[in-house]
Short mmCIF file of C-alpha atoms in Angstrom, two decimals:
data_model
loop_
_atom_site.label_atom_id
_atom_site.label_comp_id
_atom_site.label_asym_id
_atom_site.label_seq_id
_atom_site.Cartn_x
_atom_site.Cartn_y
_atom_site.Cartn_z
CA MET R 7 39.81 26.66 113.98
CA ASN R 8 42.44 27.92 116.35
CA TYR R 9 45.76 28.53 114.26
CA GLN R 10 48.85 28.68 116.46
CA ILE R 11 52.03 30.37 115.33
CA SER R 12 54.97 29.93 117.63
CA ASP R 13 57.05 32.74 118.75
CA GLU R 14 60.20 31.42 116.75
CA VAL R 15 58.35 31.32 113.66
CA LEU R 16 57.00 34.84 114.33
CA SER R 17 60.53 36.01 114.82
CA ASN R 18 61.53 34.72 111.42
CA ILE R 19 58.85 36.64 109.54
CA LYS R 20 60.13 39.99 108.45
CA ILE R 21 57.12 42.51 108.24
CA GLU R 22 57.62 46.02 107.19
CA GLU R 23 55.00 48.59 108.20
CA GLU R 24 54.46 52.00 106.56
CA LYS R 25 55.61 54.84 108.51
CA GLN R 26 52.76 56.99 110.25
CA ALA R 27 51.89 59.77 108.34
CA ALA R 28 51.81 62.17 111.38
CA TYR R 29 55.37 61.87 111.80
CA VAL R 30 58.89 62.06 109.98
CA SER R 31 61.50 59.51 109.93
CA ASP R 32 64.98 59.63 111.47
CA GLU R 33 66.31 60.07 107.86
CA GLU R 34 63.89 62.75 106.79
CA THR R 35 65.08 64.68 110.04
CA THR R 36 68.79 64.13 109.18
CA THR R 37 68.02 65.42 105.64
CA LEU R 38 66.05 68.56 106.74
CA VAL R 39 68.73 69.35 109.55
CA LYS R 40 71.47 69.14 107.20
CA ALA R 41 69.80 71.23 104.52
CA VAL R 42 69.02 74.10 106.99
CA ALA R 43 72.51 73.93 108.38
CA GLU R 44 74.08 74.17 105.06
CA LYS R 45 71.74 77.05 104.14
CA LEU R 46 72.16 78.98 107.47
CA LYS R 47 75.80 78.36 107.72
CA CYS R 48 75.74 76.68 111.05
CA SER R 49 76.26 73.67 113.03
CA GLU R 50 73.62 70.89 112.76
CA ASP R 51 72.78 71.20 116.49
CA ALA R 52 72.33 74.98 115.69
CA ALA R 53 69.80 74.27 112.79
CA MET R 54 67.94 71.64 114.94
CA VAL R 55 67.68 74.23 117.76
CA GLY R 56 66.29 77.07 115.45
CA MET R 57 63.77 74.73 113.81
CA CYS R 58 62.46 73.83 117.12
CA ILE R 59 61.87 77.21 118.13
CA ILE R 60 60.24 78.19 114.87
CA CYS R 61 57.85 75.23 115.51
CA GLN R 62 57.26 76.69 119.08
CA LYS R 63 56.45 80.10 117.93
CA GLY R 64 53.63 78.67 115.38
CA GLY R 65 55.66 77.76 112.28
CA THR R 66 53.72 74.58 112.01
CA ALA R 67 50.46 76.25 111.00
CA LYS R 68 49.77 75.87 107.19
CA LYS R 69 48.96 79.60 106.90
CA ALA R 70 52.02 80.75 108.91
CA GLN R 71 53.89 83.61 107.50
CA ASN R 72 57.26 82.87 106.20
CA ASN R 73 59.09 85.56 108.01
CA ILE R 74 58.56 83.81 111.50
CA TYR R 75 62.16 83.66 112.51
CA THR R 76 64.75 83.24 115.46
CA ILE R 77 68.24 84.25 115.57
CA VAL R 78 70.54 81.31 115.70
CA GLU R 79 74.40 81.95 116.61
CA GLY R 80 73.73 85.35 115.00
CA ARG R 81 72.06 84.14 111.90
CA ARG R 82 68.35 84.90 110.99
CA LEU R 83 66.61 81.61 110.44
CA GLU R 84 63.12 82.09 108.80
CA LEU R 85 60.29 79.66 108.36
CA GLY R 86 60.49 80.65 104.48
CA MET R 87 63.95 79.04 104.75
CA ILE R 88 62.91 75.91 106.25
CA ARG R 89 60.16 75.54 103.73
CA GLU R 90 62.46 76.14 100.94
CA CYS R 91 64.87 73.45 102.12
CA MET R 92 61.98 71.09 102.12
CA ASN R 93 61.20 72.05 98.76
CA GLN R 94 64.58 71.82 97.41
CA LYS R 95 65.10 68.53 98.70
CA LYS R 96 61.64 67.37 97.54
CA MET R 97 60.79 66.16 101.01
CA ASN R 98 57.18 65.11 101.28
CA ILE R 99 56.76 66.31 104.93
CA THR R 100 55.33 69.13 106.64
CA LEU R 101 57.09 71.20 109.43
CA ARG R 102 53.84 70.08 111.61
CA GLN R 103 54.92 66.39 111.23
CA PHE R 104 58.59 67.36 112.16
CA ALA R 105 57.14 69.05 115.32
CA ARG R 106 54.99 66.08 116.36
CA THR R 107 57.85 63.68 115.89
CA HIS R 108 60.20 66.00 118.00
CA GLY R 109 57.64 67.41 120.45
CA THR R 110 59.46 66.47 123.57
CA THR R 111 62.98 67.92 122.22
CA ILE R 112 61.16 71.08 121.30
CA GLN R 113 59.59 71.54 124.64
CA ARG R 114 62.92 70.91 126.31
CA ILE R 115 64.69 73.24 124.13
CA CYS R 116 62.19 76.07 124.42
CA LYS R 117 62.18 75.60 128.00
CA HIS R 118 65.68 76.02 128.19
CA TYR R 119 65.43 79.55 126.24
CA GLY R 120 62.03 80.36 127.98
CA ILE R 121 60.02 80.20 124.68
CA LEU R 122 56.43 79.30 125.65
CA GLY R 123 54.09 77.45 123.25
CA ASP R 124 52.22 79.45 120.37
CA LEU R 125 49.00 78.74 122.19
CA ALA R 126 50.45 79.73 125.87
CA LYS R 127 48.63 83.17 125.84
CA LYS R 128 45.26 82.04 124.49
CA ILE R 129 44.95 78.95 127.13
CA SER R 130 46.38 80.74 130.12
CA ARG R 131 43.46 83.37 129.70
CA GLU R 132 41.10 80.51 130.19
CA HIS R 133 42.90 78.30 132.38
CA GLU R 134 44.55 80.69 135.07
CA ASN R 135 45.85 77.71 137.17
CA LEU R 136 48.37 76.54 134.53
CA THR R 137 52.03 77.04 135.35
CA ARG R 138 54.88 78.30 133.29
CA GLU R 139 56.24 74.79 133.03
CA ASP R 140 52.72 73.81 131.59
CA LEU R 141 52.84 76.67 129.09
CA TYR R 142 56.05 75.26 127.51
CA TRP R 143 53.80 72.38 126.13
CA ALA R 144 51.19 74.55 124.87
CA SER R 145 51.72 74.26 121.32
CA ASN R 146 49.19 73.10 118.81
CA PHE R 147 51.51 69.84 117.71
CA GLN R 148 51.53 68.39 121.44
CA MET R 149 48.16 66.98 121.52
CA ASP R 150 49.24 63.48 120.69
CA ASN R 151 52.50 63.48 122.45
CA GLY R 152 52.71 60.96 125.19
CA ASP R 153 55.08 63.17 127.22
CA CYS R 154 52.94 66.19 127.40
CA PRO R 155 51.01 66.33 130.57
CA SER R 156 47.44 64.80 130.24
CA GLU R 157 45.90 68.05 131.57
CA ILE R 158 47.46 70.20 128.83
CA LYS R 159 46.63 67.66 126.18
CA SER R 160 42.87 67.97 127.21
CA ILE R 161 43.13 71.55 127.10
CA LEU R 162 44.73 71.48 123.53
CA MET R 163 42.07 69.04 122.45
CA ASP R 164 39.32 71.39 123.69
CA HIS R 165 40.97 74.32 121.85
CA TYR R 166 41.31 72.01 118.59
CA TYR R 167 37.77 71.08 118.79
CA SER R 168 36.63 74.67 119.43
CA LEU R 169 37.83 75.64 115.98
CA PHE R 170 35.28 73.52 114.31
CA LYS R 171 32.36 74.45 116.54
CA THR R 172 28.95 74.97 114.88
CA ASN R 173 25.93 76.16 116.92
CA ASN R 174 27.97 75.08 120.26
CA THR R 175 28.45 71.51 118.80
CA LYS R 176 31.89 69.83 119.06
CA TYR R 177 32.77 67.57 116.38
CA LYS R 178 34.54 64.47 117.44
#
C-alpha cells in the first residue's frame, strides 16, 4: 500500500523533536550567559566572549582545571565560575555542548583576539602545512561543525580516534 499525505496535511500536523543532546538551546545559552554576566558584573556580550575564550583554551574537557581563565573587561573569568553558574541554575548541560553549539562564533571571536584552538600546538607539529587560519579551528569540539574546514575536521577526527587506539587499531 502506498499511503499518500499531502503537503497541506503535513503543514497542519505539529511535530516536536527532542533537542539534540550534543547541543544547547537558545534558552539555555541565554540563561548561562546572563548568569555569568551577573556573577562577573559585566555585560552579556563580554560574558559570551569570555566563555568562548575559555572553551577555546580547553575548558570543555571534563578534567579541565577550574582555574583556566581569561580577563574580560578587567575582570577574571575562570572555568570554575562558569561551572558554578551552571550548577546554581541547575542546568543539565556541559560547556562542551555549549562549545559545539557555538563553535563558529567561538572561532570568529578567538580569531579576532588571536587565540588558537586548544589542539593547535599538537596538530601543527604533525601537520606543518596548516596555516594560522586553520589553527583557529583546532579545538576539540569543532569535529562536527559544518563551518570547520574539512581538512581540519579530518585531523581532529584522527586525533580523537588516536585517543582510543589499542595495538595500533582505531575504533570507529
